[in-house]
Structure formats: structure tokens, C-alpha cells
PDB file of C-alpha atoms in Angstrom:
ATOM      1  CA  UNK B 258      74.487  67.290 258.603  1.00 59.00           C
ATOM      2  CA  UNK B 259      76.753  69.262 256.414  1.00 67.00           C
ATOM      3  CA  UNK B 260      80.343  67.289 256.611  1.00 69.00           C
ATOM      4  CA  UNK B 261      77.729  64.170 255.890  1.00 69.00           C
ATOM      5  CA  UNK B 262      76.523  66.170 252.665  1.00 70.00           C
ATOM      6  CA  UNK B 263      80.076  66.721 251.967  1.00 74.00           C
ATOM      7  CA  UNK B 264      80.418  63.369 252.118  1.00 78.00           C
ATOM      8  CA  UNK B 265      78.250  62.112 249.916  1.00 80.00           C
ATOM      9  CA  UNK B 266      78.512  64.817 247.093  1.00 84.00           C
ATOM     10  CA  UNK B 267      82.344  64.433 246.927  1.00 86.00           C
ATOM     11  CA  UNK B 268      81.494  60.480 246.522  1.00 88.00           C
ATOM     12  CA  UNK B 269      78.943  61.222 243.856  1.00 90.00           C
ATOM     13  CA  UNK B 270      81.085  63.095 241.737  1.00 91.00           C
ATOM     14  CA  UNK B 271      83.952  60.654 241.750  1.00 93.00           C
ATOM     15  CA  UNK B 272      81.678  58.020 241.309  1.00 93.00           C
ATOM     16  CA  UNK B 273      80.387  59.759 238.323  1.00 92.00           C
ATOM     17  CA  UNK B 274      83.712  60.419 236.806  1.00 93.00           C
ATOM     18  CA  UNK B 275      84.879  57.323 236.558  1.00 93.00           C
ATOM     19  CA  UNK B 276      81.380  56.086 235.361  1.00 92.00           C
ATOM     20  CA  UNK B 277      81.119  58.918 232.998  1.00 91.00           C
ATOM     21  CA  UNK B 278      77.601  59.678 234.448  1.00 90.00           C
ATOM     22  CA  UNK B 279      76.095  62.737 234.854  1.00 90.00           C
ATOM     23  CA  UNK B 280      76.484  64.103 238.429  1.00 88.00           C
ATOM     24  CA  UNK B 281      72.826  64.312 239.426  1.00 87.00           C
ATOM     25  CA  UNK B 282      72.319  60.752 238.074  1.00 87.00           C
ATOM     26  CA  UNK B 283      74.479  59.062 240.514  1.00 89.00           C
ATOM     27  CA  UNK B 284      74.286  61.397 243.462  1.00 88.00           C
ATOM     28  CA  UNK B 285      70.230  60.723 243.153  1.00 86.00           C
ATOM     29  CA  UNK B 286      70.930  57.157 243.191  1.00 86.00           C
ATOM     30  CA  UNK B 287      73.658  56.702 246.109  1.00 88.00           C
ATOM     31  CA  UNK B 288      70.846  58.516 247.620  1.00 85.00           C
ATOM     32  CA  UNK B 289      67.590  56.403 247.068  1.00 84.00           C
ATOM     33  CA  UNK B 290      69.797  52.826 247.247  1.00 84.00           C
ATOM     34  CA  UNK B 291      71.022  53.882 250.741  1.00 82.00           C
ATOM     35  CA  UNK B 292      68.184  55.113 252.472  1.00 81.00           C
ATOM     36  CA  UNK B 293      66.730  51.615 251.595  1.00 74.00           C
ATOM     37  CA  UNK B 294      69.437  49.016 252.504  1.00 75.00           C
ATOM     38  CA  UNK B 295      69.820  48.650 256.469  1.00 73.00           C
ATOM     39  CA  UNK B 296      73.264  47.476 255.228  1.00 76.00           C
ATOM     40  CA  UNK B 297      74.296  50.065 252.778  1.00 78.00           C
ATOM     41  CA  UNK B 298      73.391  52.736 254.555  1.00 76.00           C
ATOM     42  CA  UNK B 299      76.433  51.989 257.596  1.00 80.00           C
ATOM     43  CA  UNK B 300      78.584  50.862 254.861  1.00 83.00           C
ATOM     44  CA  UNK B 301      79.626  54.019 252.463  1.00 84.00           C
ATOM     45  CA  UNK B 302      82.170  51.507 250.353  1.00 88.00           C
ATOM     46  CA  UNK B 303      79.812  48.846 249.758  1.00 88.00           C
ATOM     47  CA  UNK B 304      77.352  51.823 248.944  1.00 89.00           C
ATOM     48  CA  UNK B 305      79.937  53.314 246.468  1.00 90.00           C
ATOM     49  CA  UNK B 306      80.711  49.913 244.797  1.00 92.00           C
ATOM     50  CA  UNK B 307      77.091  49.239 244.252  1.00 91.00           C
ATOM     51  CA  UNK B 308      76.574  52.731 242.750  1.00 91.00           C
ATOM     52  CA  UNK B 309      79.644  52.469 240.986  1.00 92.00           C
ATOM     53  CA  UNK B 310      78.578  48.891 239.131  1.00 92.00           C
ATOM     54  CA  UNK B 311      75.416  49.810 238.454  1.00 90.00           C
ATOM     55  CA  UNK B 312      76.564  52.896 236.452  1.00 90.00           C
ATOM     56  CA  UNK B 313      79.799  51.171 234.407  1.00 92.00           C
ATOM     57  CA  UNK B 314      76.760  48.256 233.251  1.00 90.00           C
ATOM     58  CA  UNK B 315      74.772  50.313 231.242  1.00 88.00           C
ATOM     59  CA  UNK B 316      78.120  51.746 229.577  1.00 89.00           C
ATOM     60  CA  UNK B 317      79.177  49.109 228.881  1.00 89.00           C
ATOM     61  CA  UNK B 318      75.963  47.609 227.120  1.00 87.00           C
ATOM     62  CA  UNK B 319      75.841  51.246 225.516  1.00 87.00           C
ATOM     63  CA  UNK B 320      72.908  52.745 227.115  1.00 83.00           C
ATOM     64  CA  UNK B 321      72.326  56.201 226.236  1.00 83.00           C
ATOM     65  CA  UNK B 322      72.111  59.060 229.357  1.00 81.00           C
ATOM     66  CA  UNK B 323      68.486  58.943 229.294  1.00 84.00           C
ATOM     67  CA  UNK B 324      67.703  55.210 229.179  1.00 85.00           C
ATOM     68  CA  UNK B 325      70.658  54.821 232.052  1.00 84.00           C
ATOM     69  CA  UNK B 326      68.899  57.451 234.174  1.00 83.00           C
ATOM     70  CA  UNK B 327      65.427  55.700 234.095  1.00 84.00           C
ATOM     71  CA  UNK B 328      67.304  52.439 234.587  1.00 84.00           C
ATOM     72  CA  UNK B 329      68.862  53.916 237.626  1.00 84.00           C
ATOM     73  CA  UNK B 330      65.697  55.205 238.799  1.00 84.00           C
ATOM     74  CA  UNK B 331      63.775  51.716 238.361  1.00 83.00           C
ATOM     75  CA  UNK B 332      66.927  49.905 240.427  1.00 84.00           C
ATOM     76  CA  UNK B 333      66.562  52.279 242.859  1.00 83.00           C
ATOM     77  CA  UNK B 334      62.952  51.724 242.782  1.00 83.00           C
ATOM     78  CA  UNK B 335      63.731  47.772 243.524  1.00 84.00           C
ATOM     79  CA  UNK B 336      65.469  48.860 246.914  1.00 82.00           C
ATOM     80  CA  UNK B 337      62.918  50.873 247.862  1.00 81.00           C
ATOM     81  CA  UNK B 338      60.386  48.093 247.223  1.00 82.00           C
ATOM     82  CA  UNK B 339      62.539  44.932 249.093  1.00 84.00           C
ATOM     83  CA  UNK B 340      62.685  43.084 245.879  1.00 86.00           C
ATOM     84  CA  UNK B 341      63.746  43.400 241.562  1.00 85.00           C
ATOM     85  CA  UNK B 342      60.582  42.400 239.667  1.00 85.00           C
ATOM     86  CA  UNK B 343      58.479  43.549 237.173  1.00 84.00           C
ATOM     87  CA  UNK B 344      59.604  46.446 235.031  1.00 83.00           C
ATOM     88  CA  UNK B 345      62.206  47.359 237.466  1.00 84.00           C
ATOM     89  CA  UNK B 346      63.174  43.784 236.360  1.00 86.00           C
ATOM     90  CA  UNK B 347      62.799  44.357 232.588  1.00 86.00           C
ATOM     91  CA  UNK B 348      64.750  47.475 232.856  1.00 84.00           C
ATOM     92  CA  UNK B 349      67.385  45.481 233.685  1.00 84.00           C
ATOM     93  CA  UNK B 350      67.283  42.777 231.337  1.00 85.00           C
ATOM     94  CA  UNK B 351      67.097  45.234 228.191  1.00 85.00           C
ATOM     95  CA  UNK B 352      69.186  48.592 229.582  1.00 84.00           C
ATOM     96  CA  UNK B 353      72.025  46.580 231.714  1.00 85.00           C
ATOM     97  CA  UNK B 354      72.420  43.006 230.248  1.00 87.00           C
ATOM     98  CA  UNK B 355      76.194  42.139 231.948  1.00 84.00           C
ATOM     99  CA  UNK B 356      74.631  43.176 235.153  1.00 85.00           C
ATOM    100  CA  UNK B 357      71.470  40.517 234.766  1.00 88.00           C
ATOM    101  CA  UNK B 358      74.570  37.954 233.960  1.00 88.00           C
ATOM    102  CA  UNK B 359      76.449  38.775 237.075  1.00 87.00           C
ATOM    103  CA  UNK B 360      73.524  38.917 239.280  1.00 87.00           C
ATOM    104  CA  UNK B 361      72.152  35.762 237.911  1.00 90.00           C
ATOM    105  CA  UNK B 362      76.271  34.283 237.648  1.00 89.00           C
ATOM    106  CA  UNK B 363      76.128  34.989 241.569  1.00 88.00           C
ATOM    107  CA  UNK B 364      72.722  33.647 242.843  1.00 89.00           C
ATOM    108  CA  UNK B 365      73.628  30.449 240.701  1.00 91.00           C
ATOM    109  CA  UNK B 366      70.917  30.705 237.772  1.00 91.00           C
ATOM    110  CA  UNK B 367      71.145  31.155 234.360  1.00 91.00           C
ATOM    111  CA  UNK B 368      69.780  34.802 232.908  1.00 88.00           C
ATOM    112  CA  UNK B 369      66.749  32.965 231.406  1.00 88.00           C
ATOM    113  CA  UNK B 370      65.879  31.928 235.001  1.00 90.00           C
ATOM    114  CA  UNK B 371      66.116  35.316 236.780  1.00 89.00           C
ATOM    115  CA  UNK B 372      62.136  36.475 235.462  1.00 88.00           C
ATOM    116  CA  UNK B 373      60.662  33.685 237.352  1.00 90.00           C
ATOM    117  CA  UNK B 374      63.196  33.407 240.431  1.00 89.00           C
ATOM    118  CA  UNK B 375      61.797  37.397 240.610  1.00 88.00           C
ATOM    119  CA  UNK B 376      58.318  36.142 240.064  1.00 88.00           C
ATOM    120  CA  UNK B 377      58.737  34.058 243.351  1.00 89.00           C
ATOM    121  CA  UNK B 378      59.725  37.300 245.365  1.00 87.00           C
ATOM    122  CA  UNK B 379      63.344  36.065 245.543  1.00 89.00           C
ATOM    123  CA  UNK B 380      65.520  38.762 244.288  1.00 88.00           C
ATOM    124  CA  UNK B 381      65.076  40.365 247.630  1.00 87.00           C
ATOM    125  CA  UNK B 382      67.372  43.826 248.216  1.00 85.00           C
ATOM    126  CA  UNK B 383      69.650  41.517 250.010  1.00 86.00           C
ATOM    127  CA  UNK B 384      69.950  38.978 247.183  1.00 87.00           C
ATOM    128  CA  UNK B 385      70.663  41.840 245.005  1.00 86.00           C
ATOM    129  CA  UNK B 386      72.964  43.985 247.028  1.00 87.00           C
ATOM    130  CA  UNK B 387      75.134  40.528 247.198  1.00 88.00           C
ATOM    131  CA  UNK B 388      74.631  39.738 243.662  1.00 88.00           C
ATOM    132  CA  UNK B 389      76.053  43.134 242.539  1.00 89.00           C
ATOM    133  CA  UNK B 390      78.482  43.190 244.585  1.00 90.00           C
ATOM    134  CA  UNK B 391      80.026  40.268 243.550  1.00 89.00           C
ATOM    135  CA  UNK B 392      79.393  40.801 239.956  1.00 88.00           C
ATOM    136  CA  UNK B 393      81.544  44.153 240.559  1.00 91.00           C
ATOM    137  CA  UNK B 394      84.895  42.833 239.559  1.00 91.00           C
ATOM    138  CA  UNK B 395      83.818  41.539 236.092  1.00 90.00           C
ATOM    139  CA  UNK B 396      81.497  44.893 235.195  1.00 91.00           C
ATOM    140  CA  UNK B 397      84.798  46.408 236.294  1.00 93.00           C
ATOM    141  CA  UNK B 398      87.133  44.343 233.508  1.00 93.00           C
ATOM    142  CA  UNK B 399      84.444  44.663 230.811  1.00 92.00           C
ATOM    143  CA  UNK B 400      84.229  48.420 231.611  1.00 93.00           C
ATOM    144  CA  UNK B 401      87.790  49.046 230.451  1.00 92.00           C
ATOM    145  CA  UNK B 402      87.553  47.834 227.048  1.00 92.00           C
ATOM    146  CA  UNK B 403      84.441  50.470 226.712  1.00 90.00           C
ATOM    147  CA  UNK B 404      86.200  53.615 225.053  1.00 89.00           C
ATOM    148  CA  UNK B 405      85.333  56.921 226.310  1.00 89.00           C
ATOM    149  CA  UNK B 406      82.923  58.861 224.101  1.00 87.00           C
ATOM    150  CA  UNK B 407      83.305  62.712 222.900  1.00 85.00           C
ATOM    151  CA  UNK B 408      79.738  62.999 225.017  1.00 86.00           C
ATOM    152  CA  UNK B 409      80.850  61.120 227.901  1.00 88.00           C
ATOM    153  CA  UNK B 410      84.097  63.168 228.077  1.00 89.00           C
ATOM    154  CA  UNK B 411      81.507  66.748 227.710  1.00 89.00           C
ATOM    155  CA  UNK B 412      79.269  64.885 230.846  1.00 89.00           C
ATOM    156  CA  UNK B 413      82.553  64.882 232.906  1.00 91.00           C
ATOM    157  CA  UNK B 414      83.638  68.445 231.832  1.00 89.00           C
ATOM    158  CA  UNK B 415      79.732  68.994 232.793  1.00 88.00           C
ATOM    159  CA  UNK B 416      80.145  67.334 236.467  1.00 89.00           C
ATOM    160  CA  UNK B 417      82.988  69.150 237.509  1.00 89.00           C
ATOM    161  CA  UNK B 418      81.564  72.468 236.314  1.00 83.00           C
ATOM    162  CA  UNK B 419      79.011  71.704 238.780  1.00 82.00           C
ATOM    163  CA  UNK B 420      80.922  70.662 241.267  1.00 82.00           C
ATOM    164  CA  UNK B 421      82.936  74.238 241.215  1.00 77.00           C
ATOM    165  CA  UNK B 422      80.455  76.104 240.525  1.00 70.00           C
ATOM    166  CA  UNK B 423      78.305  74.799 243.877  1.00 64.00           C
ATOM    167  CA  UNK B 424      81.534  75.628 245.570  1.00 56.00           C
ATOM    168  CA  UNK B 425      82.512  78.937 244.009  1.00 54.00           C
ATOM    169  CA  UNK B 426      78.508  80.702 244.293  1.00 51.00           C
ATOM    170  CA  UNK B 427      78.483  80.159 248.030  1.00 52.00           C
ATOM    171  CA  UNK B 428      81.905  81.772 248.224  1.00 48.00           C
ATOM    172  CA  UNK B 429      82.042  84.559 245.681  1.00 52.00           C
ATOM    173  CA  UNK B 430      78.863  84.874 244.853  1.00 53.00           C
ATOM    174  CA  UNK B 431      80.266  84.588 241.222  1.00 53.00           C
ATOM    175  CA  UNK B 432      78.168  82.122 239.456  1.00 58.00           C
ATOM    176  CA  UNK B 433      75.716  84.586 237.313  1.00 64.00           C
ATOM    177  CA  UNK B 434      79.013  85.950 235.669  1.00 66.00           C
ATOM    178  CA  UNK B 435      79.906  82.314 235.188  1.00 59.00           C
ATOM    179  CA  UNK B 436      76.342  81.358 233.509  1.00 65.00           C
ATOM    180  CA  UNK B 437      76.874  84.171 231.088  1.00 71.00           C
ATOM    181  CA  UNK B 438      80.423  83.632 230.173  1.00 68.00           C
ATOM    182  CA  UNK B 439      79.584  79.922 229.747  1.00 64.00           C
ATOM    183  CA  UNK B 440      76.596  80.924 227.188  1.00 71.00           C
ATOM    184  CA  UNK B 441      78.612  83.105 225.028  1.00 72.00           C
ATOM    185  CA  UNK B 442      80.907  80.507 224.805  1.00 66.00           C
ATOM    186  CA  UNK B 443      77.597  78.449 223.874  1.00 67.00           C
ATOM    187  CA  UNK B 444      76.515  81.048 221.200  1.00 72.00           C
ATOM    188  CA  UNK B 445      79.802  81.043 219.954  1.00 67.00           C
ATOM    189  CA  UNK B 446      80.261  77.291 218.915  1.00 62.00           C
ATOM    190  CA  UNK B 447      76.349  77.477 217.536  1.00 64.00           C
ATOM    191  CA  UNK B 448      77.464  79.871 215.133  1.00 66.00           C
ATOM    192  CA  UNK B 449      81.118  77.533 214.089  1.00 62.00           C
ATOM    193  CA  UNK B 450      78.358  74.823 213.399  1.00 61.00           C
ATOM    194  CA  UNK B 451      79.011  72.659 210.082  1.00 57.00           C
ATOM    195  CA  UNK B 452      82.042  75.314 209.925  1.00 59.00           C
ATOM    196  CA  UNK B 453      85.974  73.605 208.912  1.00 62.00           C
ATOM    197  CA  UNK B 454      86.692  75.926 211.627  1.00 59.00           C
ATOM    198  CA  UNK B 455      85.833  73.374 214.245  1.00 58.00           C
ATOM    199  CA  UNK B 456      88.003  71.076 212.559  1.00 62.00           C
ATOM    200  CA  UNK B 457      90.986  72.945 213.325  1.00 62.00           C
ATOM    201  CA  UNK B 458      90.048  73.867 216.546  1.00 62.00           C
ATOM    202  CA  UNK B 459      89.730  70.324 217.499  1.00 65.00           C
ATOM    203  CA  UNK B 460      93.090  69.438 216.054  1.00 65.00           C
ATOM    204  CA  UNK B 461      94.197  72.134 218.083  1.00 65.00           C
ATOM    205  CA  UNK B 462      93.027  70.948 221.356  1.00 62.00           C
ATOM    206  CA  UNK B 463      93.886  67.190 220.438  1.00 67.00           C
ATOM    207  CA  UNK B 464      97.271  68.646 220.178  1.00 60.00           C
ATOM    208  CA  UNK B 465      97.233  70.642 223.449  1.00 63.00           C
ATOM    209  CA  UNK B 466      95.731  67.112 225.135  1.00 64.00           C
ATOM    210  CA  UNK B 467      98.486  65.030 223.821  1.00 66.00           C
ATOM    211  CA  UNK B 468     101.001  67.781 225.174  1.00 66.00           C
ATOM    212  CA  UNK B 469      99.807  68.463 229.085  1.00 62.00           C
ATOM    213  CA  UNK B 470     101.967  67.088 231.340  1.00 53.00           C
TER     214      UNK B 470
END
């Protein structure tokens, strides 16, 4: 229903905030994890933690948007399927190493071991919802030594625009007007491009940052 829609979209977008993930991203995989987990799909925190660890891994092994999205979508991909193997596996291994060290930390093996406790049919959804889960806290502390990037901060800008924008159309019917003023904005940076002018307009801002209360 609606105020469940609500729901979810308003956890998505803080979810993606603090994970400095694009909106869609994580409101695609709250989505696909939950609709496969008998467990996660009564439980909306457990849901949000999972989410939430999942996306602070790959920034913190520097994963770009792109190879975090099809990482996402291949971990989703596991829940569907019951069980982490194969390339959903791999995907892991190479796009989210701390998370293959606190899943493997938790079940009690060593990272080297996890290919062929998968192999067995072991890493069940269970195993893994558990395994994240308690891995959360140490993503979490490794997370905050990750500084935030100029693109990262632009995805967040991005998310919210999205966010009020969603809101605002329904309402006002405003959002062509919004498109177009957003694109001349657009046309106007392409033409600063390589220009010292940008230089002084982002002292300018980074002065304006540094003074909001």
C-alpha cells in the first residue's frame, strides 16, 4: 500500500545518504533482499542494517558506483537464490573484501575457506543474513575513516533532488520547470570547464560551507 511505499522510500534514501549511494541503488536492493528473506521481510531494522552494510563495504574497499551497483545486484541475486556462490560469490570477494572478512570472521572460517564452504551449498540466505549482520559493527568503524568524495557528496545532492522532486511533481505539477532550470544550470558549468572561474567559485562555496550554521 502507499504508507508501506512511504515506508520504504523514506528508508532508502536515508540509507543511501549515509552510504553515499545512489538512491535507486539501495531502494532496488532493500527491495530484492526483502522479498527473499522470510526473516527480513517482518523485520524493517534488520532489513535496513543489512542494506546499510552491504552499501558502506564497497566504500570502503573503494568500489566505484557502477561496480557497487552490479555487486548489489549479484547479493541480491544470492537471496533470491537461498545461497552466495558462484559469481555472486566472486563479486564479493573482489568488489566488497571487508564484507567476505566479516562474513567469513562470523561463520568461523578464514576468507580463503569461504569459496569451498559456498561450494558445499553452505552460505545459505540465513548464514548470510547472520553473517552480515554481525559483521555490521566493524564495516561500520572502518566506514568512518573512508572520507567523503566530491562525487559521493554530488550522489547525495543527486538523491535528495529526487527525493523532492517525486514529492513536489505530484503536488505542483512543477517538475518540467525544474528539469529545465536544472539543465541550464548544466550548460552553464559545461561552458566554465577547464575555466579559473571554477576555482573561485569553489572557494566560494567552501567558504559558504564552512560558514552555515
Amino acid at each position: 500500500n502507499t504508507a508501506m511505499l512511504n515506508k520504504n522510500l523514506l528508508q532508502s534514501y536515508k540509507i543511501a545518504q549515509e552510504t553515499r549511494q545512489p538512491l535507486f541503488q539501495v531502494a532496488n536492493t532493500l527491495a530484492r533482499i526483502g522479498r527473499n528473506s522470510a526473516v527480513l521481510q517482518k523485520d524493517f531494522k534488520k532489513l535496513g542494517v543489512i542494506t546499510r552494510t552491504i552499501g558502506k563495504s564497497f566504500q570502503v574497499a573503494g568500489a566505484t558506483i557502477e561496480e557497487a551497483n552490479n555487486a548489489m545486484i549479484q547479493l541480491s541475486q544470492a537471496f533470491a537464490s537461498g545461497r552466495l556462490q558462484g559469481d555472486e560469490l566472486r563479486s564479493v570477494l573482489e568488489l566488497a573484501p571487508r564484507l567476505a572478512q566479516g562474513i567469513a570472521k562470523q561463520i568461523g572460517i578464514s576468507v580463503g575457506s569461504l569459496r569451498a564452504f559456498a561450494k558445499e551449498g553452505k552460505l545459505t540466505t540465513e548464514v548470510l543474513r547472520k553473517a552480515i549482520e554481525g559483521a555490521a559493527k566493524s564495516v561500520d568503524r572502518d566506514f568512518t575513516k573512508v572520507q567523503q568524495t566530491i562525487g559521493q557528496a554530488i550522489t547525495n545532492i543527486n538523491s535528495t533532488f529526487l527525493m523532492l522532486v517525486g514529492t513536489t511533481e505530484r503536488v505542483t505539477g512543477t517538475n518540467r520547470k525544474f528539469v529545465d532550470a536544472l539543465e541550464k544550470i548544466n550548460k552553464g558549468f559545461q561552458r566554465l570547464a577547464g575555466s579559473e572561474v571554477l576555482i573561485y567559485i569553489g572557494d566560494a562555496l567552501g567558504y559558504i560551507a564552512n560558514n552555515l550554521q
